Short mmCIF file of C-alpha atoms in Angstrom, two decimals:
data_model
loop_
_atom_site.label_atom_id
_atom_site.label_comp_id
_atom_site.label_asym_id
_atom_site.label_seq_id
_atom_site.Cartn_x
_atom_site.Cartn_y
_atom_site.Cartn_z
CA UNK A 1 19.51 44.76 -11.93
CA UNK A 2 19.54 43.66 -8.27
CA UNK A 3 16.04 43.30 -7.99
CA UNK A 4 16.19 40.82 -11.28
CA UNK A 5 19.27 39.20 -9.50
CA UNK A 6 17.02 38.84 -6.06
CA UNK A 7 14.13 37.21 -8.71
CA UNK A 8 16.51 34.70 -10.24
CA UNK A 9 17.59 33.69 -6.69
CA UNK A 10 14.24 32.88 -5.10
CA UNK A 11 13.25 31.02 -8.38
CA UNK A 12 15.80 28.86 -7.83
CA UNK A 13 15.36 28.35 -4.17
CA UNK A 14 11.81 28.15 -4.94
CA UNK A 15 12.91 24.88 -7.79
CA UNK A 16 15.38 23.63 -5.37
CA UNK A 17 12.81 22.74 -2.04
CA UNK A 18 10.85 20.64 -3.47
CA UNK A 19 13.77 17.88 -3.29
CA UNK A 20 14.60 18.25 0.12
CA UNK A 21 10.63 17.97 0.99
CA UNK A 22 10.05 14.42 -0.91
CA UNK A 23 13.06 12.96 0.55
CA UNK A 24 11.74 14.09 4.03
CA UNK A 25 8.00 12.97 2.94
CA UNK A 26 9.55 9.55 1.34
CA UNK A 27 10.87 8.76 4.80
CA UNK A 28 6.86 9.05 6.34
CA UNK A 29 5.25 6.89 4.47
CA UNK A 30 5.53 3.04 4.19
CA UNK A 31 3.90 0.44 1.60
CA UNK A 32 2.38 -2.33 3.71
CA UNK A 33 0.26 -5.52 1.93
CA UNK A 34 -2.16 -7.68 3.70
CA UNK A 35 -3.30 -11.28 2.24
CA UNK A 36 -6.35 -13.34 3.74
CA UNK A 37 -7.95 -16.44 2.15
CA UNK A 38 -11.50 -17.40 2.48
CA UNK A 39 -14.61 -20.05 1.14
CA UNK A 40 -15.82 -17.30 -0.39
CA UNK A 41 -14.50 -13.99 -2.71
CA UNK A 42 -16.49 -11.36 -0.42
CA UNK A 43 -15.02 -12.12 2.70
CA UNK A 44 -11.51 -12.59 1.58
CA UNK A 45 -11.80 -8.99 -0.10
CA UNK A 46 -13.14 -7.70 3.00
CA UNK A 47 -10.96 -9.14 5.45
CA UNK A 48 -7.65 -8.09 3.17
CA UNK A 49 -8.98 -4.90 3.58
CA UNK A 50 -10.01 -5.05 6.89
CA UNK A 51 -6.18 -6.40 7.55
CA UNK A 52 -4.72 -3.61 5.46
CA UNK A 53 -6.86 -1.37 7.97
CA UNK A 54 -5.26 -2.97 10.90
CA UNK A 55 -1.44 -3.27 9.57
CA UNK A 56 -1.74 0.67 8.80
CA UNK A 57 -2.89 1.40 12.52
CA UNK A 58 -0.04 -1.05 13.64
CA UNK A 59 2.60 0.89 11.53
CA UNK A 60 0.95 4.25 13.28
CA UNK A 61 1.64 2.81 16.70
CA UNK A 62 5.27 1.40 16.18
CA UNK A 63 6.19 4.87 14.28
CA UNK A 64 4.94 7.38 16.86
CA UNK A 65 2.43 9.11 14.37
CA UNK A 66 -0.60 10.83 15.89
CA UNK A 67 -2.07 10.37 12.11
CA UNK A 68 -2.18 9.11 9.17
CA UNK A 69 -3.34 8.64 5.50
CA UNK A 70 -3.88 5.66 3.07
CA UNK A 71 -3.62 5.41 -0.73
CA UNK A 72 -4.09 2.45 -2.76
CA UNK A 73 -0.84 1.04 -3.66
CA UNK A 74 -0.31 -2.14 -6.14
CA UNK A 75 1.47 -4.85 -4.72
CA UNK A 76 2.49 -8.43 -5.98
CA UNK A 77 0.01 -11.14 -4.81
CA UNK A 78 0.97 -12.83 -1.73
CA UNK A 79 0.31 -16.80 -1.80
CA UNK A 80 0.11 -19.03 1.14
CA UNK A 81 1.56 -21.74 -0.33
CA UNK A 82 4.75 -21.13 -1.52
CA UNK A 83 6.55 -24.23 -2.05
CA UNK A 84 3.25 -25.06 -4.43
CA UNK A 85 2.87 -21.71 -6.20
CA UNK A 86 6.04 -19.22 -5.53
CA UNK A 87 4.39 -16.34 -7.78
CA UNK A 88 0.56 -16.08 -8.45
CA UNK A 89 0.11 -16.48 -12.79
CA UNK A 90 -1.70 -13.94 -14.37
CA UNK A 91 -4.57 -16.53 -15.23
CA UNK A 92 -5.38 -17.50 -11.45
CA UNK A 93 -6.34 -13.23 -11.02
CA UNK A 94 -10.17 -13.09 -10.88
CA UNK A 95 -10.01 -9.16 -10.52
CA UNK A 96 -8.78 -6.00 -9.23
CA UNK A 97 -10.44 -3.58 -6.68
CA UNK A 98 -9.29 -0.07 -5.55
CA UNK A 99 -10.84 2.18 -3.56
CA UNK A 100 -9.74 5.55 -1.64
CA UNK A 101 -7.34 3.37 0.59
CA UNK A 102 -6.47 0.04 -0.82
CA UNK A 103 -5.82 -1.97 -4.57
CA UNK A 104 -6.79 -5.11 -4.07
CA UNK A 105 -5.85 -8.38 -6.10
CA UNK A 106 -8.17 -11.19 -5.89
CA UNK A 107 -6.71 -15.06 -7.02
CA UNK A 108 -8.15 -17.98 -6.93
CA UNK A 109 -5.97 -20.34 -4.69
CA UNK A 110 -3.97 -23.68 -4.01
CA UNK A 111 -5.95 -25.03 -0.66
CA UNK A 112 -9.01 -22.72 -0.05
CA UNK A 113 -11.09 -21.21 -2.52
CA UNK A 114 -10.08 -17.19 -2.66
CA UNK A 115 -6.92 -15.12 -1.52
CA UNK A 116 -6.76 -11.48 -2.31
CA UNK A 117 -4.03 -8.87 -1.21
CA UNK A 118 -4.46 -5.42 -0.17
CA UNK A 119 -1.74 -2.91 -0.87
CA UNK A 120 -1.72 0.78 0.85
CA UNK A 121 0.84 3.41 1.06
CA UNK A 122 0.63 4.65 4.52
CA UNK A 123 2.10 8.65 5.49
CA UNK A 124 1.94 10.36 8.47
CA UNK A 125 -0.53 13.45 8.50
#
């Protein structure tokens, strides 16, 4: 009887830590987005990247962390030019890229040619 009692206990301690961990694990990571506009669709997907790179090594920095991880993490568009287009339109996307680190969106826009945004959930390791 106690030794069922002692297995009933440590299942439920067992069920209850996970909570306590994800609120902990919630508070190390952050979502950051990078946007960058270009003549041409390669170089504004590389260079939202290569910003979502840079924005993640920032937030590393200003947070203390030794190191860190990247997933790919949907976030809205970002537009330049807000007072012309306040929310990118479904029909202005050209396409979606994700990779190990980064989703990408990719719109055509309002004064240059391409804008894409990169989207990353960043944790300390």
């Amino acid at each position: 009887m106690l030794r069922a009692a002692k297995g009933v206990v440590l299942g439920i301690v067992a069920l209850a830590a996970p909570w306590p961990l994800a609120a902990i694990a919630a508070e190390d990571c952050e979502v950051i987005s990078a946007t960058h506009s270009a003549d041409t669709k390669g170089e504004a997907l590389h260079m939202s990247r290569a910003l979502a790179d840079k924005s993640a090594d920032e937030l590393r920095r200003k947070r203390g962390w030794s190191r860190i991880s990247m997933s790919p993490q949907k976030v809205s568009p970002d537009p330049f030019w807000k007072r012309v287009r306040p929310v990118v339109p479904e029909d202005v996307v050209y396409a979606t890229f994700v990779t190990a680190k980064t989703y990408t969106t990719c719109f055509t826009g309002v004064v240059v040619n391409y804008v894409c945004t990169s989207g990353s959930k960043v944790c300390r390791n």
